[in-house]
Amino acid sequence: MTRPPARHVLPEFTQHMAAGHRTSDPYARLLEERIVVLGTPLDETAANDVTAQLMHLEHHAPDRDVSLYVNSPGGPFHALSALHDTLTYISCDVETVCLGRAEGTAALLLAAGTPGKRYVLPGSRLVLRQPALPEPVEGSASDLAIQADELARIRARTEEMLARHTGRTVDRVRADLERELVLDARAAVEYGLADRIVPHHRDARTATGAR
């Protein structure tokens, strides 16, 4: 079976061991520490990659936490939906951490982490925005009506998910999504997208206990 090509060329490093040596890359080493990184737009490829890693880690140790680090401009709702369902499906607690940015669906993914274990770094930037269809809308009048219904369904689902994860009402979330809402780290915590600002990794470990 051929492994899918990587998006970028990753630096590799070699460990010298008693039985020889092993070549690895940063993401493989992070996976060994139960850390998964979403550092690209949230598309089908990213959703499949992160889903596979989360399910692998659950299979390996279902009672140990997983950390999901998010630095993403977001992407289509269907990719978010697959990852969101995965977080619900697996038995591990998932600690979510925003470093950099979490926009659109990526902000919702951050909020979907295990309550009490959702963190933002001080310089984080989160953006809430209305969902959009992934492709230009074309076709007959009936096709356009179907697409309009689908967009309305996605909008309602986004509002429901945000309300559930932030503790706000659906009406409040609906009003907030009327225009792009940009939040810094403190505002993201106040909104309910995250539980705590963590300047250092040890602060998160102190809050939840070492894994």
mmCIF file of C-alpha atoms in Angstrom:
data_model
loop_
_atom_site.group_PDB
_atom_site.id
_atom_site.type_symbol
_atom_site.label_atom_id
_atom_site.label_comp_id
_atom_site.label_asym_id
_atom_site.label_seq_id
_atom_site.Cartn_x
_atom_site.Cartn_y
_atom_site.Cartn_z
ATOM 1 C CA MET A 1 0.000 0.000 0.000
ATOM 2 C CA THR A 2 1.427 3.361 -1.054
ATOM 3 C CA ARG A 3 1.442 6.117 1.526
ATOM 4 C CA PRO A 4 -0.257 9.360 0.348
ATOM 5 C CA PRO A 5 2.271 12.053 -0.584
ATOM 6 C CA ALA A 6 3.055 14.650 2.074
ATOM 7 C CA ARG A 7 2.056 18.264 1.524
ATOM 8 C CA HIS A 8 5.503 19.519 2.446
ATOM 9 C CA VAL A 9 9.014 18.142 2.674
ATOM 10 C CA LEU A 10 9.684 17.626 6.379
ATOM 11 C CA PRO A 11 13.118 17.735 7.963
ATOM 12 C CA GLU A 12 14.304 14.354 9.144
ATOM 13 C CA PHE A 13 16.674 13.442 11.934
ATOM 14 C CA THR A 14 18.423 10.241 12.902
ATOM 15 C CA GLN A 15 18.550 8.658 16.327
ATOM 16 C CA HIS A 16 21.523 6.446 17.086
ATOM 17 C CA MET A 17 20.442 3.431 19.095
ATOM 18 C CA ALA A 18 22.091 0.287 20.442
ATOM 19 C CA ALA A 19 20.553 -1.778 17.649
ATOM 20 C CA GLY A 20 21.391 0.698 14.893
ATOM 21 C CA HIS A 21 19.701 3.949 13.985
ATOM 22 C CA ARG A 22 16.201 5.191 13.234
ATOM 23 C CA THR A 23 15.203 8.041 10.932
ATOM 24 C CA SER A 24 12.131 10.037 11.884
ATOM 25 C CA ASP A 25 10.436 13.401 11.385
ATOM 26 C CA PRO A 26 8.901 15.931 13.817
ATOM 27 C CA TYR A 27 5.313 14.786 13.287
ATOM 28 C CA ALA A 28 6.174 11.151 13.937
ATOM 29 C CA ARG A 29 7.937 12.111 17.158
ATOM 30 C CA LEU A 30 4.967 14.216 18.250
ATOM 31 C CA LEU A 31 2.612 11.317 17.546
ATOM 32 C CA GLU A 32 4.674 9.163 19.901
ATOM 33 C CA GLU A 33 3.888 11.762 22.586
ATOM 34 C CA ARG A 34 0.161 11.609 21.664
ATOM 35 C CA ILE A 35 0.247 15.033 20.030
ATOM 36 C CA VAL A 36 -1.598 15.636 16.745
ATOM 37 C CA VAL A 37 -1.155 18.846 14.755
ATOM 38 C CA LEU A 38 -3.627 20.505 12.394
ATOM 39 C CA GLY A 39 -1.459 23.137 10.725
ATOM 40 C CA THR A 40 -3.108 23.357 7.305
ATOM 41 C CA PRO A 41 -6.492 24.386 5.913
ATOM 42 C CA LEU A 42 -9.179 22.022 7.173
ATOM 43 C CA ASP A 43 -9.961 20.099 3.991
ATOM 44 C CA GLU A 44 -10.699 16.411 3.337
ATOM 45 C CA THR A 45 -7.004 15.491 3.343
ATOM 46 C CA ALA A 46 -6.378 17.176 6.688
ATOM 47 C CA ALA A 47 -9.559 15.698 8.186
ATOM 48 C CA ASN A 48 -8.567 12.185 7.085
ATOM 49 C CA ASP A 49 -5.008 12.610 8.375
ATOM 50 C CA VAL A 50 -6.080 13.879 11.791
ATOM 51 C CA THR A 51 -8.893 11.312 12.079
ATOM 52 C CA ALA A 52 -6.490 8.466 11.338
ATOM 53 C CA GLN A 53 -4.025 9.695 13.964
ATOM 54 C CA LEU A 54 -6.703 10.145 16.628
ATOM 55 C CA MET A 55 -8.140 6.672 16.045
ATOM 56 C CA HIS A 56 -4.665 5.136 16.064
ATOM 57 C CA LEU A 57 -3.881 6.760 19.406
ATOM 58 C CA GLU A 58 -7.205 5.662 20.878
ATOM 59 C CA HIS A 59 -6.542 2.077 19.801
ATOM 60 C CA HIS A 60 -3.056 2.204 21.317
ATOM 61 C CA ALA A 61 -4.153 3.634 24.692
ATOM 62 C CA PRO A 62 -7.889 4.378 25.020
ATOM 63 C CA ASP A 63 -7.548 5.716 28.577
ATOM 64 C CA ARG A 64 -4.862 8.345 27.834
ATOM 65 C CA ASP A 65 -5.486 11.909 26.691
ATOM 66 C CA VAL A 66 -4.635 13.129 23.200
ATOM 67 C CA SER A 67 -3.515 16.702 22.456
ATOM 68 C CA LEU A 68 -4.736 18.351 19.236
ATOM 69 C CA TYR A 69 -2.828 21.521 18.331
ATOM 70 C CA VAL A 70 -4.686 23.823 15.923
ATOM 71 C CA ASN A 71 -3.211 26.493 13.646
ATOM 72 C CA SER A 72 -5.600 26.611 10.712
ATOM 73 C CA PRO A 73 -7.667 29.029 8.601
ATOM 74 C CA GLY A 74 -10.521 26.509 8.629
ATOM 75 C CA GLY A 75 -12.274 25.043 5.618
ATOM 76 C CA PRO A 76 -15.518 23.407 4.452
ATOM 77 C CA PHE A 77 -18.091 22.219 6.957
ATOM 78 C CA HIS A 78 -18.062 18.577 5.840
ATOM 79 C CA ALA A 79 -14.375 18.280 6.774
ATOM 80 C CA LEU A 80 -15.093 19.818 10.178
ATOM 81 C CA SER A 81 -18.073 17.506 10.662
ATOM 82 C CA ALA A 82 -15.941 14.393 10.134
ATOM 83 C CA LEU A 83 -13.393 15.520 12.724
ATOM 84 C CA HIS A 84 -16.043 16.729 15.166
ATOM 85 C CA ASP A 85 -17.749 13.325 15.054
ATOM 86 C CA THR A 86 -14.381 11.644 15.595
ATOM 87 C CA LEU A 87 -13.824 13.627 18.802
ATOM 88 C CA THR A 88 -17.184 12.349 20.032
ATOM 89 C CA TYR A 89 -16.582 8.799 18.822
ATOM 90 C CA ILE A 90 -13.225 8.059 20.426
ATOM 91 C CA SER A 91 -12.988 7.278 24.131
ATOM 92 C CA CYS A 92 -9.909 9.441 24.816
ATOM 93 C CA ASP A 93 -10.216 12.934 26.213
ATOM 94 C CA VAL A 94 -8.972 15.363 23.557
ATOM 95 C CA GLU A 95 -7.092 18.429 24.784
ATOM 96 C CA THR A 96 -7.303 21.178 22.143
ATOM 97 C CA VAL A 97 -4.727 23.961 21.933
ATOM 98 C CA CYS A 98 -4.764 26.966 19.593
ATOM 99 C CA LEU A 99 -1.370 28.327 18.647
ATOM 100 C CA GLY A 100 -1.465 30.946 15.927
ATOM 101 C CA ARG A 101 -4.970 31.020 14.544
ATOM 102 C CA ALA A 102 -8.205 29.066 14.447
ATOM 103 C CA GLU A 103 -10.662 30.538 11.974
ATOM 104 C CA GLY A 104 -14.132 29.452 10.908
ATOM 105 C CA THR A 105 -14.520 25.690 11.268
ATOM 106 C CA ALA A 106 -11.108 25.441 12.953
ATOM 107 C CA ALA A 107 -12.406 27.617 15.811
ATOM 108 C CA LEU A 108 -15.372 25.282 16.187
ATOM 109 C CA LEU A 109 -13.021 22.293 16.271
ATOM 110 C CA LEU A 110 -11.021 23.925 19.053
ATOM 111 C CA ALA A 111 -14.240 24.463 21.042
ATOM 112 C CA ALA A 112 -15.182 20.786 20.570
ATOM 113 C CA GLY A 113 -12.311 19.593 22.765
ATOM 114 C CA THR A 114 -12.948 18.009 26.139
ATOM 115 C CA PRO A 115 -14.464 20.617 28.510
ATOM 116 C CA GLY A 116 -11.797 21.973 30.864
ATOM 117 C CA LYS A 117 -9.026 20.977 28.445
ATOM 118 C CA ARG A 118 -9.429 23.617 25.712
ATOM 119 C CA TYR A 119 -6.546 26.092 25.655
ATOM 120 C CA VAL A 120 -5.328 29.114 23.722
ATOM 121 C CA LEU A 121 -1.844 30.570 23.682
ATOM 122 C CA PRO A 122 -1.629 34.326 24.436
ATOM 123 C CA GLY A 123 -1.104 35.374 20.804
ATOM 124 C CA SER A 124 -3.941 33.276 19.394
ATOM 125 C CA ARG A 125 -6.429 34.752 16.921
ATOM 126 C CA LEU A 126 -9.835 33.131 16.551
ATOM 127 C CA VAL A 127 -12.442 34.068 13.973
ATOM 128 C CA LEU A 128 -16.101 33.073 13.796
ATOM 129 C CA ARG A 129 -17.745 33.419 10.401
ATOM 130 C CA GLN A 130 -20.732 32.178 8.449
ATOM 131 C CA PRO A 131 -20.303 28.830 6.691
ATOM 132 C CA ALA A 132 -20.135 28.831 2.909
ATOM 133 C CA LEU A 133 -20.477 26.178 0.242
ATOM 134 C CA PRO A 134 -17.073 24.828 -0.887
ATOM 135 C CA GLU A 135 -17.744 25.430 -4.603
ATOM 136 C CA PRO A 136 -19.473 28.126 -6.691
ATOM 137 C CA VAL A 137 -23.218 27.530 -6.987
ATOM 138 C CA GLU A 138 -24.274 26.734 -10.556
ATOM 139 C CA GLY A 139 -27.126 24.979 -12.330
ATOM 140 C CA SER A 140 -30.853 25.277 -12.852
ATOM 141 C CA ALA A 141 -33.276 27.055 -10.548
ATOM 142 C CA SER A 142 -34.105 23.753 -8.827
ATOM 143 C CA ASP A 143 -30.383 23.021 -8.348
ATOM 144 C CA LEU A 144 -29.886 26.451 -6.805
ATOM 145 C CA ALA A 145 -32.806 25.847 -4.447
ATOM 146 C CA ILE A 146 -31.250 22.558 -3.309
ATOM 147 C CA GLN A 147 -27.922 24.298 -2.678
ATOM 148 C CA ALA A 148 -29.682 27.065 -0.746
ATOM 149 C CA ASP A 149 -31.383 24.453 1.445
ATOM 150 C CA GLU A 150 -28.042 22.738 2.056
ATOM 151 C CA LEU A 151 -26.401 26.013 3.052
ATOM 152 C CA ALA A 152 -29.263 26.707 5.454
ATOM 153 C CA ARG A 153 -28.817 23.240 6.961
ATOM 154 C CA ILE A 154 -25.074 23.796 7.406
ATOM 155 C CA ARG A 155 -25.703 27.212 8.940
ATOM 156 C CA ALA A 156 -28.202 25.761 11.433
ATOM 157 C CA ARG A 157 -25.861 22.895 12.311
ATOM 158 C CA THR A 158 -22.959 25.318 12.851
ATOM 159 C CA GLU A 159 -25.083 27.469 15.144
ATOM 160 C CA GLU A 160 -26.205 24.429 17.159
ATOM 161 C CA MET A 161 -22.651 23.124 17.566
ATOM 162 C CA LEU A 162 -21.269 26.510 18.606
ATOM 163 C CA ALA A 163 -24.081 27.013 21.088
ATOM 164 C CA ARG A 164 -23.489 23.583 22.628
ATOM 165 C CA HIS A 165 -19.738 24.027 23.007
ATOM 166 C CA THR A 166 -19.773 27.648 24.200
ATOM 167 C CA GLY A 167 -22.856 27.612 26.441
ATOM 168 C CA ARG A 168 -24.445 30.472 24.504
ATOM 169 C CA THR A 169 -27.939 30.470 23.043
ATOM 170 C CA VAL A 170 -28.527 29.630 19.405
ATOM 171 C CA ASP A 171 -30.068 33.082 18.904
ATOM 172 C CA ARG A 172 -26.920 34.762 20.264
ATOM 173 C CA VAL A 173 -24.662 32.630 18.083
ATOM 174 C CA ARG A 174 -26.835 33.339 15.043
ATOM 175 C CA ALA A 175 -26.526 37.079 15.632
ATOM 176 C CA ASP A 176 -22.759 36.818 16.133
ATOM 177 C CA LEU A 177 -22.356 34.992 12.818
ATOM 178 C CA GLU A 178 -24.058 37.767 10.853
ATOM 179 C CA ARG A 179 -20.620 39.297 10.389
ATOM 180 C CA GLU A 180 -17.079 38.083 10.967
ATOM 181 C CA LEU A 181 -16.227 38.044 14.675
ATOM 182 C CA VAL A 182 -12.507 38.313 15.483
ATOM 183 C CA LEU A 183 -11.408 37.294 18.988
ATOM 184 C CA ASP A 184 -8.072 37.443 20.761
ATOM 185 C CA ALA A 185 -7.124 34.853 23.366
ATOM 186 C CA ARG A 186 -8.922 36.541 26.256
ATOM 187 C CA ALA A 187 -12.072 37.164 24.226
ATOM 188 C CA ALA A 188 -12.058 33.544 23.030
ATOM 189 C CA VAL A 189 -12.101 32.340 26.645
ATOM 190 C CA GLU A 190 -14.850 34.806 27.539
ATOM 191 C CA TYR A 191 -16.903 33.637 24.546
ATOM 192 C CA GLY A 192 -16.564 29.994 25.591
ATOM 193 C CA LEU A 193 -14.438 28.717 22.711
ATOM 194 C CA ALA A 194 -11.651 27.841 25.161
ATOM 195 C CA ASP A 195 -11.282 27.344 28.899
ATOM 196 C CA ARG A 196 -7.958 28.964 29.663
ATOM 197 C CA ILE A 197 -5.018 30.957 28.311
ATOM 198 C CA VAL A 198 -1.751 29.027 28.776
ATOM 199 C CA PRO A 199 1.515 30.955 28.288
ATOM 200 C CA HIS A 200 3.533 27.762 28.842
ATOM 201 C CA HIS A 201 3.009 24.054 28.253
ATOM 202 C CA ARG A 202 3.544 23.355 31.933
ATOM 203 C CA ASP A 203 0.503 25.512 32.731
ATOM 204 C CA ALA A 204 -1.749 23.167 30.777
ATOM 205 C CA ARG A 205 -0.198 20.135 32.443
ATOM 206 C CA THR A 206 -0.748 21.702 35.865
ATOM 207 C CA ALA A 207 -4.396 22.359 35.057
ATOM 208 C CA THR A 208 -5.207 18.810 33.920
ATOM 209 C CA GLY A 209 -2.435 16.679 35.418
ATOM 210 C CA ALA A 210 0.340 14.975 33.486
ATOM 211 C CA ARG A 211 -0.887 12.430 30.940
#
